[in-house]
Amino acid sequence: MIRKYGKALAAVAGAALTVAYGALSGDQRIEPAEAVQIAIAAATAIGVYLVPLTPQYRWGKTAVAVVLSVLQVLATVILGGLDSNEWIALLLAALTVLGVGAAPAVSKNGTSNSTPRQPTPTTSQPA
């Protein structure tokens, strides 16, 4: 399961940590800026799961995580400014990208994010 859905599981773990942090930190209420962070983290998990890997774009799932994590950084800085709580939210976004990038995945079309195997040359025998 990890081999097939590793990237999606890493994104879900990042989203779960973002939800837990938003709900349990500070005043233990989800403020509007935290709700935006949670929504972006959920969109990251959904996007990483839905985007298929293709032979040309084996990095597609990681690209989704990077784009949405950049949006997470921008939303955090613009909506809430930077204090100690926001730095932790940004760290969670960065860890999500690293987790998605490092995790294995295989799409339904059989494409994995690992390096494609090179065909083994065959030697022909003289007739």
Coordinates of C-alpha atoms in Angstrom, one line a residue:
M1 CA 0.0 0.0 0.0
I2 CA 2.8 2.4 0.8
R3 CA 4.5 1.6 -2.4
K4 CA 1.4 2.4 -4.4
Y5 CA -0.1 5.3 -2.4
G6 CA 3.0 6.7 -0.6
K7 CA 2.8 10.2 -2.0
A8 CA -0.9 10.5 -1.2
L9 CA -0.4 9.1 2.3
A10 CA 2.4 11.6 2.9
A11 CA 0.1 14.4 1.7
V12 CA -2.8 13.2 3.9
A13 CA -0.4 13.0 6.9
G14 CA 0.6 16.6 6.2
A15 CA -3.0 17.7 6.0
A16 CA -3.9 15.8 9.3
L17 CA -1.0 17.5 11.1
T18 CA -2.1 20.9 9.7
V19 CA -5.7 20.3 11.0
A20 CA -4.4 19.1 14.4
Y21 CA -2.1 22.0 14.7
G22 CA -4.8 24.5 13.7
A23 CA -7.3 23.0 16.1
L24 CA -5.0 22.5 19.1
S25 CA -2.6 25.5 19.0
G26 CA -3.1 28.9 20.4
D27 CA -6.7 29.5 21.5
Q28 CA -7.7 26.0 20.4
R29 CA -10.2 27.4 17.9
I30 CA -9.8 27.4 14.1
E31 CA -9.5 31.0 13.1
P32 CA -10.1 32.1 9.5
A33 CA -6.4 32.1 8.6
E34 CA -6.1 28.6 10.0
A35 CA -9.2 27.5 8.1
V36 CA -7.5 28.6 4.8
Q37 CA -4.3 26.7 5.8
I38 CA -6.4 23.6 6.4
A39 CA -8.3 24.0 3.1
I40 CA -5.0 24.3 1.2
A41 CA -3.6 21.2 3.0
A42 CA -6.7 19.3 2.2
A43 CA -6.5 20.4 -1.5
T44 CA -2.9 19.3 -1.5
A45 CA -3.8 15.8 -0.3
I46 CA -6.7 15.5 -2.8
G47 CA -4.6 16.9 -5.6
V48 CA -1.6 14.6 -5.0
Y49 CA -4.0 11.6 -4.9
L50 CA -5.9 12.6 -8.1
V51 CA -3.0 13.6 -10.3
P52 CA -1.7 10.5 -12.2
L53 CA 1.9 9.8 -12.8
T54 CA 2.8 9.6 -16.5
P55 CA 6.1 8.5 -18.1
Q56 CA 6.7 12.2 -19.2
Y57 CA 5.7 13.7 -15.9
R58 CA 6.8 11.4 -13.1
W59 CA 7.2 14.4 -10.9
G60 CA 3.5 15.5 -11.3
K61 CA 2.4 14.6 -7.8
T62 CA 5.3 16.4 -6.3
A63 CA 4.6 19.4 -8.5
V64 CA 1.1 19.6 -7.1
A65 CA 2.4 19.5 -3.6
V66 CA 5.0 22.2 -4.3
V67 CA 2.5 24.6 -6.0
L68 CA 0.0 24.2 -3.2
S69 CA 2.6 24.6 -0.5
V70 CA 3.8 27.8 -2.1
L71 CA 0.1 28.9 -1.9
Q72 CA 0.1 27.9 1.7
V73 CA 3.2 30.1 2.4
L74 CA 1.6 33.0 0.6
A75 CA -1.7 32.7 2.3
T76 CA -0.1 32.3 5.7
V77 CA 2.1 35.4 5.2
I78 CA -0.6 37.6 3.7
L79 CA -3.5 36.6 5.9
G80 CA -1.8 36.2 9.3
G81 CA 1.6 37.6 9.2
L82 CA 4.5 35.7 10.6
D83 CA 4.6 34.8 14.3
S84 CA 5.8 31.6 15.9
N85 CA 2.5 29.8 15.1
E86 CA 2.8 30.6 11.4
W87 CA 6.4 29.4 11.2
I88 CA 5.2 26.0 12.4
A89 CA 2.5 25.9 9.8
L90 CA 5.1 26.8 7.1
L91 CA 7.3 24.0 8.5
L92 CA 4.4 21.5 8.1
A93 CA 3.9 22.7 4.5
A94 CA 7.6 22.2 3.8
L95 CA 7.6 18.7 5.4
T96 CA 4.6 17.8 3.4
V97 CA 6.4 18.6 0.1
L98 CA 9.5 16.7 1.3
G99 CA 7.4 13.7 2.3
V100 CA 5.5 13.7 -1.0
G101 CA 8.7 14.0 -3.0
A102 CA 10.4 11.2 -1.1
A103 CA 7.5 8.8 -1.0
P104 CA 6.9 6.1 -3.6
A105 CA 3.8 6.0 -5.9
V106 CA 2.4 4.0 -8.7
S107 CA -0.5 5.2 -10.8
K108 CA -3.3 3.0 -12.2
N109 CA -1.5 3.1 -15.6
G110 CA 1.4 1.3 -14.0
T111 CA 3.8 4.3 -14.1
S112 CA 5.8 4.8 -10.9
N113 CA 7.8 7.8 -9.8
S114 CA 11.0 5.8 -9.8
T115 CA 13.5 5.9 -12.6
P116 CA 12.3 3.9 -15.6
R117 CA 14.1 0.7 -16.2
Q118 CA 16.4 0.7 -19.2
P119 CA 15.8 -2.2 -21.6
T120 CA 18.4 -4.9 -21.3
P121 CA 20.3 -5.4 -24.5
T122 CA 20.0 -8.8 -25.9
T123 CA 22.8 -10.5 -27.8
S124 CA 21.9 -12.5 -30.8
Q125 CA 23.6 -15.7 -31.5
P126 CA 25.2 -16.4 -34.8
A127 CA 23.2 -18.7 -37.0

